[in-house]
Amino acid sequence: MRASVLRLALQGSPSRNLNVGYPRFRTSEEMYKHLRGLTEQGGDFTVRNFVGVIEDMTHRFETPLFPAGALDFYTKKNMGWPYTQEESDKWQMEERGGEQGDYRDGMQEKIANVIACLKSEPRSKRAIIPIPFSSEGSKTVDWTNKGQTKCCRELHLYIEDSQLKCTGILRMQNANIFPKNIHFFQTLLLHVGSELELPVGEYTHWISNLCSKLSQRLPWQHLHCWVSCCHVTC
């Protein structure tokens, strides 16, 4: 009885979702293949302002760079869940992303806040998970600090059509890193959905800058030691 009452109560605002005009993909794997195609030129070639919608956020997939073990490890890490040193030694590597893709700081508190928000006010537009500046104010932004310039900036969660939906805003997406990102987002949404007793609906993926893979330093960077620690193209 309680579950049915909760589901009945968690209704979002009347709405019109304009993401119907963006490319739609049945699964995250279909979007991944599309992103690889868009960036097949490689190098520092950049696609600007990509937006797409994934309809089924329960489908999961692996790639040579991200087999199941790597996906599970990075998702545990970003969710703020415990993991072993053995897992870290086995799966963590620079090619799979560094500080810019480390979202774990305060993540459990952020998730709890979203759950509390949508339980208390299902129509809320404040159910967000902010990624950057977990311990500093935005006025301290430093472009040379990869730990500050996170690739994912915010996740906006909302209830629509009696489903939990989400829009992700990314500053940067490397196509070959997408499997790690989307596995984390899927896990987070399924976790929140289970707490709200709501199914997970579609996910809208906004990318400001889309490249093929983690950039190598450009030739001019070798001339400037002050940027030698930064892959400034991503």
PDB file of C-alpha atoms in Angstrom, residues 89-173:
ATOM      1  CA  ASP A  89      45.928  -1.546  -9.025  1.00  0.00           C
ATOM      2  CA  LYS A  90      44.251  -3.704 -11.649  1.00  0.00           C
ATOM      3  CA  TRP A  91      41.916  -1.226 -13.333  1.00  0.00           C
ATOM      4  CA  GLN A  92      43.053   2.354 -12.776  1.00  0.00           C
ATOM      5  CA  MET A  93      45.108   3.764 -15.635  1.00  0.00           C
ATOM      6  CA  GLU A  94      45.656   7.183 -17.192  1.00  0.00           C
ATOM      7  CA  GLU A  95      44.158   6.086 -20.517  1.00  0.00           C
ATOM      8  CA  ARG A  96      40.838   5.617 -18.719  1.00  0.00           C
ATOM      9  CA  GLY A  97      40.811   9.184 -17.406  1.00  0.00           C
ATOM     10  CA  GLY A  98      42.352  11.066 -14.514  1.00  0.00           C
ATOM     11  CA  GLU A  99      41.349  13.850 -12.145  1.00  0.00           C
ATOM     12  CA  GLN A 100      38.935  15.428 -14.616  1.00  0.00           C
ATOM     13  CA  GLY A 101      36.770  12.318 -14.409  1.00  0.00           C
ATOM     14  CA  ASP A 102      36.989  11.780 -10.642  1.00  0.00           C
ATOM     15  CA  TYR A 103      33.575  12.735  -9.258  1.00  0.00           C
ATOM     16  CA  ARG A 104      33.575  10.921  -5.907  1.00  0.00           C
ATOM     17  CA  ASP A 105      34.091  13.827  -3.482  1.00  0.00           C
ATOM     18  CA  GLY A 106      30.840  14.272  -1.571  1.00  0.00           C
ATOM     19  CA  MET A 107      28.901  12.130  -4.030  1.00  0.00           C
ATOM     20  CA  GLN A 108      26.966  10.169  -1.407  1.00  0.00           C
ATOM     21  CA  GLU A 109      25.810  13.406   0.215  1.00  0.00           C
ATOM     22  CA  LYS A 110      24.811  14.831  -3.167  1.00  0.00           C
ATOM     23  CA  ILE A 111      22.815  11.715  -4.020  1.00  0.00           C
ATOM     24  CA  ALA A 112      21.085  11.778  -0.627  1.00  0.00           C
ATOM     25  CA  ASN A 113      20.181  15.428  -1.213  1.00  0.00           C
ATOM     26  CA  VAL A 114      18.583  14.625  -4.583  1.00  0.00           C
ATOM     27  CA  ILE A 115      16.551  11.782  -3.085  1.00  0.00           C
ATOM     28  CA  ALA A 116      15.363  13.984  -0.217  1.00  0.00           C
ATOM     29  CA  CYS A 117      14.502  16.766  -2.666  1.00  0.00           C
ATOM     30  CA  LEU A 118      12.349  14.657  -4.977  1.00  0.00           C
ATOM     31  CA  LYS A 119      10.644  12.842  -2.119  1.00  0.00           C
ATOM     32  CA  SER A 120       9.746  16.135  -0.468  1.00  0.00           C
ATOM     33  CA  GLU A 121       8.886  18.049  -3.625  1.00  0.00           C
ATOM     34  CA  PRO A 122       8.494  15.872  -6.749  1.00  0.00           C
ATOM     35  CA  ARG A 123       8.023  18.968  -8.934  1.00  0.00           C
ATOM     36  CA  SER A 124      11.325  20.492  -7.844  1.00  0.00           C
ATOM     37  CA  LYS A 125      13.857  21.875 -10.312  1.00  0.00           C
ATOM     38  CA  ARG A 126      16.564  21.778  -7.631  1.00  0.00           C
ATOM     39  CA  ALA A 127      17.380  18.067  -7.759  1.00  0.00           C
ATOM     40  CA  ILE A 128      20.890  18.556  -9.091  1.00  0.00           C
ATOM     41  CA  ILE A 129      24.232  16.880  -8.579  1.00  0.00           C
ATOM     42  CA  PRO A 130      26.937  19.529  -9.050  1.00  0.00           C
ATOM     43  CA  ILE A 131      30.317  18.037  -9.882  1.00  0.00           C
ATOM     44  CA  PRO A 132      32.939  20.834  -9.835  1.00  0.00           C
ATOM     45  CA  PHE A 133      34.191  22.828  -6.876  1.00  0.00           C
ATOM     46  CA  SER A 134      33.312  20.302  -4.231  1.00  0.00           C
ATOM     47  CA  SER A 135      35.631  21.948  -1.698  1.00  0.00           C
ATOM     48  CA  GLU A 136      36.317  25.381  -3.215  1.00  0.00           C
ATOM     49  CA  GLY A 137      34.257  28.259  -4.538  1.00  0.00           C
ATOM     50  CA  SER A 138      33.952  28.815  -8.274  1.00  0.00           C
ATOM     51  CA  LYS A 139      35.783  32.137  -7.963  1.00  0.00           C
ATOM     52  CA  THR A 140      38.988  30.121  -7.505  1.00  0.00           C
ATOM     53  CA  VAL A 141      38.665  28.495 -10.939  1.00  0.00           C
ATOM     54  CA  ASP A 142      42.091  27.719 -12.419  1.00  0.00           C
ATOM     55  CA  TRP A 143      42.293  26.399 -15.967  1.00  0.00           C
ATOM     56  CA  THR A 144      45.607  24.643 -15.221  1.00  0.00           C
ATOM     57  CA  ASN A 145      44.020  22.554 -12.454  1.00  0.00           C
ATOM     58  CA  LYS A 146      42.610  19.397 -14.014  1.00  0.00           C
ATOM     59  CA  GLY A 147      40.965  18.463 -10.724  1.00  0.00           C
ATOM     60  CA  GLN A 148      38.826  21.610 -10.933  1.00  0.00           C
ATOM     61  CA  THR A 149      37.921  21.441 -14.605  1.00  0.00           C
ATOM     62  CA  LYS A 150      35.794  18.307 -14.374  1.00  0.00           C
ATOM     63  CA  CYS A 151      34.420  16.893 -17.615  1.00  0.00           C
ATOM     64  CA  CYS A 152      30.902  16.438 -16.243  1.00  0.00           C
ATOM     65  CA  ARG A 153      29.593  19.638 -14.662  1.00  0.00           C
ATOM     66  CA  GLU A 154      26.085  18.822 -13.435  1.00  0.00           C
ATOM     67  CA  LEU A 155      23.381  16.195 -13.491  1.00  0.00           C
ATOM     68  CA  HIS A 156      19.822  17.548 -13.394  1.00  0.00           C
ATOM     69  CA  LEU A 157      17.271  14.977 -12.177  1.00  0.00           C
ATOM     70  CA  TYR A 158      13.527  15.392 -12.530  1.00  0.00           C
ATOM     71  CA  ILE A 159      10.277  13.436 -12.497  1.00  0.00           C
ATOM     72  CA  GLU A 160       8.279  13.347 -15.729  1.00  0.00           C
ATOM     73  CA  ASP A 161       5.675  10.867 -16.965  1.00  0.00           C
ATOM     74  CA  SER A 162       5.968   9.065 -13.594  1.00  0.00           C
ATOM     75  CA  GLN A 163       9.612   8.299 -14.383  1.00  0.00           C
ATOM     76  CA  LEU A 164      12.945   9.541 -13.082  1.00  0.00           C
ATOM     77  CA  LYS A 165      14.719  11.355 -15.911  1.00  0.00           C
ATOM     78  CA  CYS A 166      17.992  13.221 -16.143  1.00  0.00           C
ATOM     79  CA  THR A 167      19.936  15.758 -18.178  1.00  0.00           C
ATOM     80  CA  GLY A 168      23.736  15.629 -17.990  1.00  0.00           C
ATOM     81  CA  ILE A 169      25.810  18.725 -18.800  1.00  0.00           C
ATOM     82  CA  LEU A 170      29.382  17.996 -19.876  1.00  0.00           C
ATOM     83  CA  ARG A 171      32.173  20.452 -20.580  1.00  0.00           C
ATOM     84  CA  MET A 172      34.146  17.740 -22.328  1.00  0.00           C
ATOM     85  CA  GLN A 173      33.458  14.222 -23.607  1.00  0.00           C
TER      86      GLN A 173
END
